[in-house]
PDB file of C-alpha atoms and ligand atoms in Angstrom:
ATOM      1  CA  UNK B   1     -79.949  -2.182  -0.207  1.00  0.00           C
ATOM      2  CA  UNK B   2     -80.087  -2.315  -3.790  1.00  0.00           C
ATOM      3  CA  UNK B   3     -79.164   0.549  -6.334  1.00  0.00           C
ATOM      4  CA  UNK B   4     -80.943   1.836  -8.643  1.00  0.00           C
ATOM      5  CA  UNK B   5     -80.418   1.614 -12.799  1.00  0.00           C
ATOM      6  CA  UNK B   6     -80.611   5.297 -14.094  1.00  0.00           C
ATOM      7  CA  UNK B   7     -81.602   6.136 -17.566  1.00  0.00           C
ATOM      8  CA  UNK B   8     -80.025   9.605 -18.696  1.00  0.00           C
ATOM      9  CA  UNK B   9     -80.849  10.821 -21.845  1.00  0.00           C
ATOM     10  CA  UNK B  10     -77.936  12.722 -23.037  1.00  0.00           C
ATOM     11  CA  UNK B  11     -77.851  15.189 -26.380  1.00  0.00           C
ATOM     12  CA  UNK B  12     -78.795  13.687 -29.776  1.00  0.00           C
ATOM     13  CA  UNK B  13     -77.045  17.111 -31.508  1.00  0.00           C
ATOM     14  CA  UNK B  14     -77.322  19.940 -29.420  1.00  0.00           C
ATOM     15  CA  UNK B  15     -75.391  19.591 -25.720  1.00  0.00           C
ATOM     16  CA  UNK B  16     -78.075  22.911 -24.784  1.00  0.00           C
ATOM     17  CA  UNK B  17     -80.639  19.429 -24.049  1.00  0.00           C
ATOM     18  CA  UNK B  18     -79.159  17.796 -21.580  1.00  0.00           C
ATOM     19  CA  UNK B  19     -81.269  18.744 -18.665  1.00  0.00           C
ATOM     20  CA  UNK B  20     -79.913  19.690 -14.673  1.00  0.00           C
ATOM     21  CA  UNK B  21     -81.588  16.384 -14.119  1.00  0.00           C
ATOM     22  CA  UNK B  22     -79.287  14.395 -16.518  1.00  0.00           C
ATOM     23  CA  UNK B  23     -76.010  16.199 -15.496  1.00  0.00           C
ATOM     24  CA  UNK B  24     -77.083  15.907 -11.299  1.00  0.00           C
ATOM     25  CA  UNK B  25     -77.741  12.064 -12.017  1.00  0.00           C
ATOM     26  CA  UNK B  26     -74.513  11.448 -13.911  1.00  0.00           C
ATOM     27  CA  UNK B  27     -72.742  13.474 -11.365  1.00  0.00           C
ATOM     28  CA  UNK B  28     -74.460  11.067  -8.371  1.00  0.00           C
ATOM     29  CA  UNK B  29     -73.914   7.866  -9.941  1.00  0.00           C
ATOM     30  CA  UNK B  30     -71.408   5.411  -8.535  1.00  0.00           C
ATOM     31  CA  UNK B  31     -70.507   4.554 -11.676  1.00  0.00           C
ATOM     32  CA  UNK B  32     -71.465   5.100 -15.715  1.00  0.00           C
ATOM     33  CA  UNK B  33     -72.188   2.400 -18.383  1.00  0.00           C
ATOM     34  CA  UNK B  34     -71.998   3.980 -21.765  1.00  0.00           C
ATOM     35  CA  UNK B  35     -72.106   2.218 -25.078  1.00  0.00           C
ATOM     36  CA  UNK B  36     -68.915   3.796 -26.533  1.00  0.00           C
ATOM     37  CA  UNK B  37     -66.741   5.310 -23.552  1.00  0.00           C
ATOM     38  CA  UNK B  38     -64.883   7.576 -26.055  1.00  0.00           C
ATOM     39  CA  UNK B  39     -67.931   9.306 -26.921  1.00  0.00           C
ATOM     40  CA  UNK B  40     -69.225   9.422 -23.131  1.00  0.00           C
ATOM     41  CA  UNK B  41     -66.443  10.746 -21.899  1.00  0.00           C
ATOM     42  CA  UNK B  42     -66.424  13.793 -24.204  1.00  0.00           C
ATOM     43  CA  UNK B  43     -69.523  14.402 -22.690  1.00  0.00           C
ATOM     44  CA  UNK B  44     -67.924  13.909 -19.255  1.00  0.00           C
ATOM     45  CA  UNK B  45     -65.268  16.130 -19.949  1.00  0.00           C
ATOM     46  CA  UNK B  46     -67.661  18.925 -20.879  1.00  0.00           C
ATOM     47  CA  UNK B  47     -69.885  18.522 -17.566  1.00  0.00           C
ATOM     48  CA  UNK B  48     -66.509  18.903 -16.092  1.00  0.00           C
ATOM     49  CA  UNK B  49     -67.174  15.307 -14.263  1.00  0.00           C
ATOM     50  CA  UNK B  50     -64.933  12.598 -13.844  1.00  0.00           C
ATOM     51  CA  UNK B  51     -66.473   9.133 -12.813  1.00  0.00           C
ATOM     52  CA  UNK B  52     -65.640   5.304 -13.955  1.00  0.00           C
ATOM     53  CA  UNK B  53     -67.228   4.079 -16.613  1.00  0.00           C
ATOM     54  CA  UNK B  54     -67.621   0.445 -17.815  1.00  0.00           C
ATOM     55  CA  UNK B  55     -68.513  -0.159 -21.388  1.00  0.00           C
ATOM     56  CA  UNK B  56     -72.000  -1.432 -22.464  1.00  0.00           C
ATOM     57  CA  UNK B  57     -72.955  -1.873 -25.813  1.00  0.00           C
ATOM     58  CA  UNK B  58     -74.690  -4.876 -28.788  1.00  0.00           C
ATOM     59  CA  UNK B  59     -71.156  -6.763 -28.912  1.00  0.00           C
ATOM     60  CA  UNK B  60     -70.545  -7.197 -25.148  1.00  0.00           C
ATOM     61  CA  UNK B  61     -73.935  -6.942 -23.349  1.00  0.00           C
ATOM     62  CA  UNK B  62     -74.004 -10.736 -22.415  1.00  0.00           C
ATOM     63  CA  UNK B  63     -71.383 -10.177 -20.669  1.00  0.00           C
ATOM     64  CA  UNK B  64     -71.364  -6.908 -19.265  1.00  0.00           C
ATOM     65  CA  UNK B  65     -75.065  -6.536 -18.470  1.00  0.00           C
ATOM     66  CA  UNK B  66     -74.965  -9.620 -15.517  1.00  0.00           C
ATOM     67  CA  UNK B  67     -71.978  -7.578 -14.323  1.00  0.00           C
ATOM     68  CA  UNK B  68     -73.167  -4.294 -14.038  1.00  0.00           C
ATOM     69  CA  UNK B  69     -76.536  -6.083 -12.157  1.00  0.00           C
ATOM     70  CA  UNK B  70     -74.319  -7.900  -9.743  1.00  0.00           C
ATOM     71  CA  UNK B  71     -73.337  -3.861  -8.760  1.00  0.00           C
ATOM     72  CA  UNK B  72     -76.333  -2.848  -8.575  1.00  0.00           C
ATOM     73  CA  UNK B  73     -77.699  -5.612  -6.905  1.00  0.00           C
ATOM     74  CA  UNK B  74     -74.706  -4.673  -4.566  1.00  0.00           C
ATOM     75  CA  UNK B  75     -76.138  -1.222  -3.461  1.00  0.00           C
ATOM     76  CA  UNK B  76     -74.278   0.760  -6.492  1.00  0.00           C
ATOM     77  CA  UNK B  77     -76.397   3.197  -8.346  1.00  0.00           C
ATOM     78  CA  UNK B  78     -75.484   3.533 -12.032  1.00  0.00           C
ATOM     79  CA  UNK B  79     -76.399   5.505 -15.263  1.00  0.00           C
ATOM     80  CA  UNK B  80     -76.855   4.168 -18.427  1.00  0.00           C
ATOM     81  CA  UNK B  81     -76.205   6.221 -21.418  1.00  0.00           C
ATOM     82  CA  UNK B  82     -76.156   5.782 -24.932  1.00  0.00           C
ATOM     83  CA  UNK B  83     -73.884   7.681 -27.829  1.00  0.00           C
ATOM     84  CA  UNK B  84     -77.339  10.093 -28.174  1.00  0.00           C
ATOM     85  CA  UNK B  85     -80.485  10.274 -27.045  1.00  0.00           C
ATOM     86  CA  UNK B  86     -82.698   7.950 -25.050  1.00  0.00           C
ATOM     87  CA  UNK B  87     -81.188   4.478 -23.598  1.00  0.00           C
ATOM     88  CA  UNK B  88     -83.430   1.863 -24.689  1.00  0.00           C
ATOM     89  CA  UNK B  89     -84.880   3.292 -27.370  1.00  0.00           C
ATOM     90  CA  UNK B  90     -83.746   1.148 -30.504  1.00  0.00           C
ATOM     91  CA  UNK B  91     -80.383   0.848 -28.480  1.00  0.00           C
ATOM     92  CA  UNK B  92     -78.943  -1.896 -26.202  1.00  0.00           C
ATOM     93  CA  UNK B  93     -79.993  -0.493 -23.525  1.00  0.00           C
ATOM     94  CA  UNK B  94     -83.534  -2.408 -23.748  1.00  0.00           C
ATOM     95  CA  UNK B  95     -81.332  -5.608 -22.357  1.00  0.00           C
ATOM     96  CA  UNK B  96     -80.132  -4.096 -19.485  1.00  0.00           C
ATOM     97  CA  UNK B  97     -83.779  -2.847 -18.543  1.00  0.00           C
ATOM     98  CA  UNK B  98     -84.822  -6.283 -19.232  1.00  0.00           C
ATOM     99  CA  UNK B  99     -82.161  -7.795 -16.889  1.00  0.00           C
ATOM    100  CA  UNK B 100     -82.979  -5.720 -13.965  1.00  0.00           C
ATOM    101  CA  UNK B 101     -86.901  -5.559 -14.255  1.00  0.00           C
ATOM    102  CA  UNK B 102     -86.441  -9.530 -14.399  1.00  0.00           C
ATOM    103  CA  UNK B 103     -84.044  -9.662 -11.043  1.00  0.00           C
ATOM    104  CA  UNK B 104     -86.404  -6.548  -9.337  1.00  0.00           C
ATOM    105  CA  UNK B 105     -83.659  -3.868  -9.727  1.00  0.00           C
ATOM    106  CA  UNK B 106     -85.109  -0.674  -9.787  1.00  0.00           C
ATOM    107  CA  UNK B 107     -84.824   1.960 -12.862  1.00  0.00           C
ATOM    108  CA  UNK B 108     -85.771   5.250 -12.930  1.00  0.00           C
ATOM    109  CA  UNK B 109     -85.788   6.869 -16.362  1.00  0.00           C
ATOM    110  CA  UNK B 110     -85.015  10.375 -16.702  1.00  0.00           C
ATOM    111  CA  UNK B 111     -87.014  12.653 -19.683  1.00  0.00           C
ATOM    112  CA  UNK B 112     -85.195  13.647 -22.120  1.00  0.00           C
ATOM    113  CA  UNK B 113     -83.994  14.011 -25.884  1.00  0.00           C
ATOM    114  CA  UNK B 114     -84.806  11.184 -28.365  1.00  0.00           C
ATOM    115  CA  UNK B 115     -84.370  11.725 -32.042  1.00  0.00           C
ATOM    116  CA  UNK B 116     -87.904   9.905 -32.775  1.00  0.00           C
ATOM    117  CA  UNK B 117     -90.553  12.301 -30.895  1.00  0.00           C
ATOM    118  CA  UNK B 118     -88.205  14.574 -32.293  1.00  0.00           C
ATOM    119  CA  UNK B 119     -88.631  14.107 -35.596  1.00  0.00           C
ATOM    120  CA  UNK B 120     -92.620  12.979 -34.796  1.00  0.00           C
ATOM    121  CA  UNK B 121     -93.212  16.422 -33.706  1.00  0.00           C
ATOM    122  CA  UNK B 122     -91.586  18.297 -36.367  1.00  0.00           C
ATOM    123  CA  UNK B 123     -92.993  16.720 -39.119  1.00  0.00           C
ATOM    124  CA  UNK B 124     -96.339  18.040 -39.717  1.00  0.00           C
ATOM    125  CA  UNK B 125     -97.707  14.358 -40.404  1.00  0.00           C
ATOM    126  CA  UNK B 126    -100.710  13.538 -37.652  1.00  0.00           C
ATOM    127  CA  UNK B 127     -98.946  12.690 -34.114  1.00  0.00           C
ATOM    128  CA  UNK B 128    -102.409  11.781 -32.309  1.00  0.00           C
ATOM    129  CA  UNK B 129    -101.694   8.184 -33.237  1.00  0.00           C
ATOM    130  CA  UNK B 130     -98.264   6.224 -34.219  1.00  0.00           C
ATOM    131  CA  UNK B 131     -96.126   3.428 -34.970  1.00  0.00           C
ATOM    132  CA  UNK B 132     -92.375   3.585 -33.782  1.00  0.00           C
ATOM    133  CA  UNK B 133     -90.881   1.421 -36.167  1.00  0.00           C
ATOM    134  CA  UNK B 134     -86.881   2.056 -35.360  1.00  0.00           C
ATOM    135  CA  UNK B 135     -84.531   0.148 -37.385  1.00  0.00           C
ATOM    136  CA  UNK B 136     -86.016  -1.981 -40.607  1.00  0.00           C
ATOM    137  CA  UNK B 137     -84.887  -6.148 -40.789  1.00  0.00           C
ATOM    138  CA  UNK B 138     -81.861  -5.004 -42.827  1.00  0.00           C
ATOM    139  CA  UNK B 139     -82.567  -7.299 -45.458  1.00  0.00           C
ATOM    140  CA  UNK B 140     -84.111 -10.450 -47.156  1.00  0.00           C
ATOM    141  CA  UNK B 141     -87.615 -11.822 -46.165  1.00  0.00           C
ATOM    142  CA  UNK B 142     -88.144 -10.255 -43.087  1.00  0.00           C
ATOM    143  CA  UNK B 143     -87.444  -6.943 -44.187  1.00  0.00           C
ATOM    144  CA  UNK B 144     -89.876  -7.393 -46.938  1.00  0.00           C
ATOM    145  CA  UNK B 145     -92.807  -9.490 -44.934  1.00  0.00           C
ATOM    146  CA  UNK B 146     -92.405  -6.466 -42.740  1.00  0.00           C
ATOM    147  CA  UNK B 147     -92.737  -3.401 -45.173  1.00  0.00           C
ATOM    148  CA  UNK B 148     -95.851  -5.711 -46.431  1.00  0.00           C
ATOM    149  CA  UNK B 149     -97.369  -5.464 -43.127  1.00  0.00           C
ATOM    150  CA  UNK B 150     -96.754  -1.765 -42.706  1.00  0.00           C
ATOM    151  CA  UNK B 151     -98.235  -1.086 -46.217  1.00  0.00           C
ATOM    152  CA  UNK B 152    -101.900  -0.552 -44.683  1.00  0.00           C
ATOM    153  CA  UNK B 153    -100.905   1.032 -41.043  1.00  0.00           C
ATOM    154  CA  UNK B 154    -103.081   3.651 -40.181  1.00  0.00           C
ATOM    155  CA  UNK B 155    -100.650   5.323 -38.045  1.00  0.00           C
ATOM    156  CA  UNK B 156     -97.620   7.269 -38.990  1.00  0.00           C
ATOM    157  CA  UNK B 157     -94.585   5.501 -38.438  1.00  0.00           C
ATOM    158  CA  UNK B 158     -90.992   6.873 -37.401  1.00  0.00           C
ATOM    159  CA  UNK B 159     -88.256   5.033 -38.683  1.00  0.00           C
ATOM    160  CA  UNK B 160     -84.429   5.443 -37.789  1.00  0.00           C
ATOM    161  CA  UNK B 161     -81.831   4.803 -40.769  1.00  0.00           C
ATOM    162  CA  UNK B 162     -78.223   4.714 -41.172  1.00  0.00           C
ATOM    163  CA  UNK B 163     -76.589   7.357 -43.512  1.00  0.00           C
ATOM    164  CA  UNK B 164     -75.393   4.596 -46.045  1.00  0.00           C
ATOM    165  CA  UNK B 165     -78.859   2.875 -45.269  1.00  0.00           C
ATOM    166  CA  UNK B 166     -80.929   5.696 -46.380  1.00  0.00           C
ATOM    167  CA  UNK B 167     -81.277   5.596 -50.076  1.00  0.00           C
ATOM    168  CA  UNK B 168     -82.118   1.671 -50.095  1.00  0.00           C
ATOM    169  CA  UNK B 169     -84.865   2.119 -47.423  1.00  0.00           C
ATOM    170  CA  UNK B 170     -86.255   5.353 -49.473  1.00  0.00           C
ATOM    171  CA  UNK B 171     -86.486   2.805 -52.428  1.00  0.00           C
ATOM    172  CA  UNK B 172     -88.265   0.343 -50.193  1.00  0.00           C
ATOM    173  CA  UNK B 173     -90.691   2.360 -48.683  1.00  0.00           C
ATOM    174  CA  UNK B 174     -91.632   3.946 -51.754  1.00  0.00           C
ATOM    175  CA  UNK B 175     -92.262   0.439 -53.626  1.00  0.00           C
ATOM    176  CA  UNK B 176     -94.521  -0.403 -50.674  1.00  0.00           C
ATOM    177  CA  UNK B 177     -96.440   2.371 -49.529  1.00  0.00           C
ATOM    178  CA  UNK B 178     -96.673   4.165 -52.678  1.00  0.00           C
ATOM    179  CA  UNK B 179     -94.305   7.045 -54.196  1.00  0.00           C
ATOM    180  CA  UNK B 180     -97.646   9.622 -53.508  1.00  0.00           C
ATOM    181  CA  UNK B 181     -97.581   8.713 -49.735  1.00  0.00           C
ATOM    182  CA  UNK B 182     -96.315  12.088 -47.570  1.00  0.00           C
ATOM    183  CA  UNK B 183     -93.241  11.889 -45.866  1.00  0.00           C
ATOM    184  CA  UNK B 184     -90.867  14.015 -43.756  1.00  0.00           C
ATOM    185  CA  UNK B 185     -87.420  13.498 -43.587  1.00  0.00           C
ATOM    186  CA  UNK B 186     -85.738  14.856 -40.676  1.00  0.00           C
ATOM    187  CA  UNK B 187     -82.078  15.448 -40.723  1.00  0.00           C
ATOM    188  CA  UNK B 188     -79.356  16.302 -38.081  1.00  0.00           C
ATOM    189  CA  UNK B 189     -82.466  17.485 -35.773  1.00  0.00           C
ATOM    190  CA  UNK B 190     -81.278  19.951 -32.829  1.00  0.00           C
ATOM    191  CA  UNK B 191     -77.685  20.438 -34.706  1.00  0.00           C
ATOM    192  CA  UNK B 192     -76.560  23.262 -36.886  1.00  0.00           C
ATOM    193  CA  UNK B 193     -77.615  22.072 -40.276  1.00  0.00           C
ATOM    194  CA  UNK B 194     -81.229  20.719 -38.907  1.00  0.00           C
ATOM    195  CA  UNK B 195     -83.749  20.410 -42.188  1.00  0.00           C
ATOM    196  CA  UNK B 196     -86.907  18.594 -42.468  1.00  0.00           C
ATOM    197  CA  UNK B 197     -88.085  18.218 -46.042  1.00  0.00           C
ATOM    198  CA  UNK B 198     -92.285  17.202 -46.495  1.00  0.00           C
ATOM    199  CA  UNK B 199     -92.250  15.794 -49.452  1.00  0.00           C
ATOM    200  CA  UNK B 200     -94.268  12.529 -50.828  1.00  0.00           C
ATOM    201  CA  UNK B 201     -91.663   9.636 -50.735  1.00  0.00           C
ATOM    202  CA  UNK B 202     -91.301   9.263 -54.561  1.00  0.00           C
ATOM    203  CA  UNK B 203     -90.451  13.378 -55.078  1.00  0.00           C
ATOM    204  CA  UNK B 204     -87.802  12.152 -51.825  1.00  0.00           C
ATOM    205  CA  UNK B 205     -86.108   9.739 -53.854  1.00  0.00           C
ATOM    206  CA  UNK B 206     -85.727  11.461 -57.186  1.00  0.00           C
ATOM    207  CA  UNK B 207     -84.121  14.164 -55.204  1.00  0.00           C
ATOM    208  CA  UNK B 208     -81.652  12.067 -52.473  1.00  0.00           C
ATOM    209  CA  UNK B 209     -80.992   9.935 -56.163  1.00  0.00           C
ATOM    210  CA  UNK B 210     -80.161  13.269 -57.476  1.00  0.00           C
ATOM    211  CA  UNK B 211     -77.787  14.138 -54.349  1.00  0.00           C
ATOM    212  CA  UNK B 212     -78.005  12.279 -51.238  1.00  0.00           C
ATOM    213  CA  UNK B 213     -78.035  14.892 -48.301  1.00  0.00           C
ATOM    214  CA  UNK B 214     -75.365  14.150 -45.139  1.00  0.00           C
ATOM    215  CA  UNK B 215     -76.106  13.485 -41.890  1.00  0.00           C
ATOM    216  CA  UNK B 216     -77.995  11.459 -39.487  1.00  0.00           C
ATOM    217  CA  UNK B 217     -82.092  10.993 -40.746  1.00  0.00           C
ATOM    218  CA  UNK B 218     -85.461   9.949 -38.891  1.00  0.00           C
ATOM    219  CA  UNK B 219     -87.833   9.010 -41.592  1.00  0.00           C
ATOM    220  CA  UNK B 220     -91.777  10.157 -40.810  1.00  0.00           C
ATOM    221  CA  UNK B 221     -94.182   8.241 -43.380  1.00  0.00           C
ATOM    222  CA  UNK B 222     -97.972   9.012 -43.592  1.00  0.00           C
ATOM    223  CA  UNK B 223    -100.369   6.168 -42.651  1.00  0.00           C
ATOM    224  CA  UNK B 224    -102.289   4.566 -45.182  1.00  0.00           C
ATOM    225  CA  UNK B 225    -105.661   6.443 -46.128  1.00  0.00           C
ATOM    226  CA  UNK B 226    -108.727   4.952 -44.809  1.00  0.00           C
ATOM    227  CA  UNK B 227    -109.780   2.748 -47.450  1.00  0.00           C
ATOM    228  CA  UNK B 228    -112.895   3.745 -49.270  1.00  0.00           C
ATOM    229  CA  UNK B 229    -116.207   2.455 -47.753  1.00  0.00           C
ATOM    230  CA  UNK B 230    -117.428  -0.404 -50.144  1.00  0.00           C
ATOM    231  CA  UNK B 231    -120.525   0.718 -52.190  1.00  0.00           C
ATOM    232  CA  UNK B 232    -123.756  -0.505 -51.226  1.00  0.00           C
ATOM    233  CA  UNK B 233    -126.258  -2.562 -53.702  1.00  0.00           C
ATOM    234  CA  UNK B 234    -129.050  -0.719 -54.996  1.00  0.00           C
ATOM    235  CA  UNK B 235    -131.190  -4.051 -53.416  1.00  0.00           C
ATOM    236  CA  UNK B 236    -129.099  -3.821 -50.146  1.00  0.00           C
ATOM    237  CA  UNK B 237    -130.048   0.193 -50.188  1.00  0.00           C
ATOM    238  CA  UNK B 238    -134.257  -0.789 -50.755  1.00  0.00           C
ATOM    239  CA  UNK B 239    -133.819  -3.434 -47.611  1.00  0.00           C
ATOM    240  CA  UNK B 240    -132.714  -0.871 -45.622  1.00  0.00           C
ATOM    241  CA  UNK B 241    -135.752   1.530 -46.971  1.00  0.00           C
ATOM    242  CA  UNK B 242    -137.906  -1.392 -46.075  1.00  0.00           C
ATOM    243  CA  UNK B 243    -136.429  -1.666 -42.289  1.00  0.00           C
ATOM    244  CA  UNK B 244    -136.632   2.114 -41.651  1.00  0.00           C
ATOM    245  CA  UNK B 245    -140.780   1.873 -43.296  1.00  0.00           C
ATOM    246  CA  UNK B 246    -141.471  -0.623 -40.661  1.00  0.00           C
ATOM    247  CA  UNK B 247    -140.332   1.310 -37.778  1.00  0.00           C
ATOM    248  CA  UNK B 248    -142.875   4.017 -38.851  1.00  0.00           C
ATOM    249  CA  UNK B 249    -140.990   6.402 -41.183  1.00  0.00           C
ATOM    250  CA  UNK B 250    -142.567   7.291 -44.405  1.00  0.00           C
ATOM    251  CA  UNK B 251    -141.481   6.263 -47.709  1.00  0.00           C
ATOM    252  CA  UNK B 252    -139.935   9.756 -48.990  1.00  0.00           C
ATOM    253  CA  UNK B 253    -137.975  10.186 -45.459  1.00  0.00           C
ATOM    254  CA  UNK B 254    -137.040   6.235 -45.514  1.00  0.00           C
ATOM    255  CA  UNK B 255    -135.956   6.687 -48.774  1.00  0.00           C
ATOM    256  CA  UNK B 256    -134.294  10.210 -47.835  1.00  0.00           C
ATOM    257  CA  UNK B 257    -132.411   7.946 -44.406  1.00  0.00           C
ATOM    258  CA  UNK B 258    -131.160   5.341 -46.752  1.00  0.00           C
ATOM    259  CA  UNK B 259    -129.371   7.021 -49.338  1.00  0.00           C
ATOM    260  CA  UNK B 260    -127.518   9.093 -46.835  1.00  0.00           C
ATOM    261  CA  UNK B 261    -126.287   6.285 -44.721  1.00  0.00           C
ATOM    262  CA  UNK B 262    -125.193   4.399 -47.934  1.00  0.00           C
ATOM    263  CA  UNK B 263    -124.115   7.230 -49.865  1.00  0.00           C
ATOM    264  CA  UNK B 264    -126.420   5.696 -52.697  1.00  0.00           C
ATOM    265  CA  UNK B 265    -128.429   8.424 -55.325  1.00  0.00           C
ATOM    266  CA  UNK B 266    -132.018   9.056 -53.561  1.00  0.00           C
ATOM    267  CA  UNK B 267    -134.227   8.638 -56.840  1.00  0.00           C
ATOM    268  CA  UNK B 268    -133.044   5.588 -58.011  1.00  0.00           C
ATOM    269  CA  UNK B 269    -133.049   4.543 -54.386  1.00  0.00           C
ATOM    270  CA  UNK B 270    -136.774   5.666 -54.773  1.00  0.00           C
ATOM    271  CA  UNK B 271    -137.216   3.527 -57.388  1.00  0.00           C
ATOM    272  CA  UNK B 272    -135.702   0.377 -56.654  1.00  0.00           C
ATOM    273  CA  UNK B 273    -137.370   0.318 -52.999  1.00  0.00           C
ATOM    274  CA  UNK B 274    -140.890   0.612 -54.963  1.00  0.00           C
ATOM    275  CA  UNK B 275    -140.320  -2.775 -56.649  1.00  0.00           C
TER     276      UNK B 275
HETATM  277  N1  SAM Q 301     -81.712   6.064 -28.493  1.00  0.00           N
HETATM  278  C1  SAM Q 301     -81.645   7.053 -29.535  1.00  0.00           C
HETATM  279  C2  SAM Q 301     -82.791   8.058 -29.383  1.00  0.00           C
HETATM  280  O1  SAM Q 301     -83.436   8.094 -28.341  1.00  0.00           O
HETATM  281  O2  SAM Q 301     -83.037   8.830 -30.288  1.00  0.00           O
HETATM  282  C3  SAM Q 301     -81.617   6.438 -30.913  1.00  0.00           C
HETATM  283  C4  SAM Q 301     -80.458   5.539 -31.167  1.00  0.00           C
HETATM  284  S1  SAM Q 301     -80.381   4.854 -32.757  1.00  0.00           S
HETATM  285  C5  SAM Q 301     -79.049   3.749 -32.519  1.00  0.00           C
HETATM  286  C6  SAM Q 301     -79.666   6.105 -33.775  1.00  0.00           C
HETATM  287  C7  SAM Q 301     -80.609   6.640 -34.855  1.00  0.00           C
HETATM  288  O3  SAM Q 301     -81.329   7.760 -34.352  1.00  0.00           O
HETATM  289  C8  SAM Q 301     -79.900   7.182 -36.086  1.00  0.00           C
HETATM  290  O4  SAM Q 301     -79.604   6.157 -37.015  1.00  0.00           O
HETATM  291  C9  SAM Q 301     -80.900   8.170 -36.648  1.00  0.00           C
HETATM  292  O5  SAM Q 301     -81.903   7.498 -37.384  1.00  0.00           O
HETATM  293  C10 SAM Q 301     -81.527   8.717 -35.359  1.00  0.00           C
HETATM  294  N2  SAM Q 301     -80.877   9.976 -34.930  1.00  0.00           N
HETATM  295  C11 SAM Q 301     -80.086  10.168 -33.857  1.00  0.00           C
HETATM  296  N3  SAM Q 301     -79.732  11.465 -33.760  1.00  0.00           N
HETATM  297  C12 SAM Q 301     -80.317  12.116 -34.787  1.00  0.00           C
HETATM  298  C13 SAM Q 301     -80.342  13.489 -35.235  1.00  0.00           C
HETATM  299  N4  SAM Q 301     -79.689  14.442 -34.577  1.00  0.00           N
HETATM  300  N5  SAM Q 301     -81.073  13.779 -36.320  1.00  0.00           N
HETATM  301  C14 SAM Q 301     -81.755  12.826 -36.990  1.00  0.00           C
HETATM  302  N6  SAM Q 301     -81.757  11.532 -36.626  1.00  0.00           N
HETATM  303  C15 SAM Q 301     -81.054  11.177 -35.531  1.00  0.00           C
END
């Protein structure tokens, strides 16, 4: 029978978040691909579990991905986990999920911590609706075709930077969405120097220019505001007067209607629909 692919979330600060679920799975597992197995097995170590682990990470995933299917595939159940947080989630672990959704593999994936709901919840920025954005093109045209595209999202967006990334992308963001647009940047969430600064991203940059804070950073940005309504015509204001008249309302109420909807000044309104 085939195994399954399990995703464990593992701490991205705090080792209090790894949940009885995570440390039961990893504990199951025949086997564990991590992307570093240094980092992995400090985590090991602290669980107090000892179990093989094959390394899986960007550099060696062509390789190692078919391999750790043909296990699976084989009846072994494995866990994937990243350095922190959630496997897939702007990691390499996507490819592996990939590679056994494609071949019919099953994977389970466990809840668990992941620095960008993190950082979407703690922001104070609207979380009914947005755009995970993870990792900018690092540089050149793509990088800015898409800032250029994300200048008019609605939505917030979450983006993930490197430390010796951040300063560049706070630049870059604030050229294209505006140095007024709010933003909260969230760093070293769940550890012991957690901070989360709301500030619009221009008042951001003067102050990282200033002193650029340590640490590991999820960047929140406000959507764009709704763009203003275009103001109706004064003739396009009378034609609506005109419509509302012929479906039985009088003038004054018509008239009354019409400027409301169009946000247009009632006696001039008045006017224009008596010529
Ligand atoms: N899969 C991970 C997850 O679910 O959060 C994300 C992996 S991604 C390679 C690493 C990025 O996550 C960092 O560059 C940073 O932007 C963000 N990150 C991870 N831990 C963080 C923390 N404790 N505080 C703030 N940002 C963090």
């Amino acid at each position: 029978m085939t195994g399954t692919l399990y995703l464990v979330p593992t701490p991205i600060g705090n080792l209090g978040d790894l949940t009885d679920r995570a440390r039961e799975t990893l504990a199951a597992a025949d086997f564990i691909a991590a992307e570093d197995t240094r980092v992995s097995l400090r985590l090991l170590n602290h669980l107090g579990l000892k179990k093989p682990l094959v390394s899986y990470h960007q550099h060696n995933r062509a390789e190692s991905g078919p391999r750790i299917l043909r296990r699976l595939q084989a009846g072994e159940t494995c866990a994937l986990v990243t350095d922190a947080g959630t496997p897939a989630i702007s990691d390499p672990g996507e490819d592996l999920v990939a590679l056994c959704a494609e071949a019919g593999v099953p994977v389970c994936a466990l809840a668990g911590p992941c620095a960008a709901v993190t950082a979407l919840a703690v922001s104070g920025l609207p979380t009914g609706r947005f755009a995970f954005e993870g990792f900018l093109p690092a540089t050149g045209r793509e990088r800015r075709e898409r800032l250029a595209a994300l200048a008019a999202e609605p939505r917030t967006m979450v983006f993930y930077e490197a430390p010796h990334r951040l300063l560049r992308t706070l630049e870059d963001l604030a050229a294209a969405f505006g140095e007024d647009r709010p933003a909260a940047l969230c760093r070293e969430l769940t550890k012991l120097h957690e901070e989360v600064l709301r500030l619009p991203l221009g008042q951001a940059l003067a102050q990282f220019r200033e002193q650029l804070p340590r640490g590991e950073f999820v960047l929140v940005v406000a959507g764009a505001p709704a763009a203003a309504a275009p103001q109706a015509t004064l003739a396009e204001g009378a034609e609506r007067v005109r419509q509302l008249m012929a479906r039985g309302l009088r003038r004054k109420e018509a008239v009354r209607q019409a400027a409301e909807e169009l946000g247009l000044p009632k006696n001039a309104l008045y006017d224009a629909a008596l010529d």
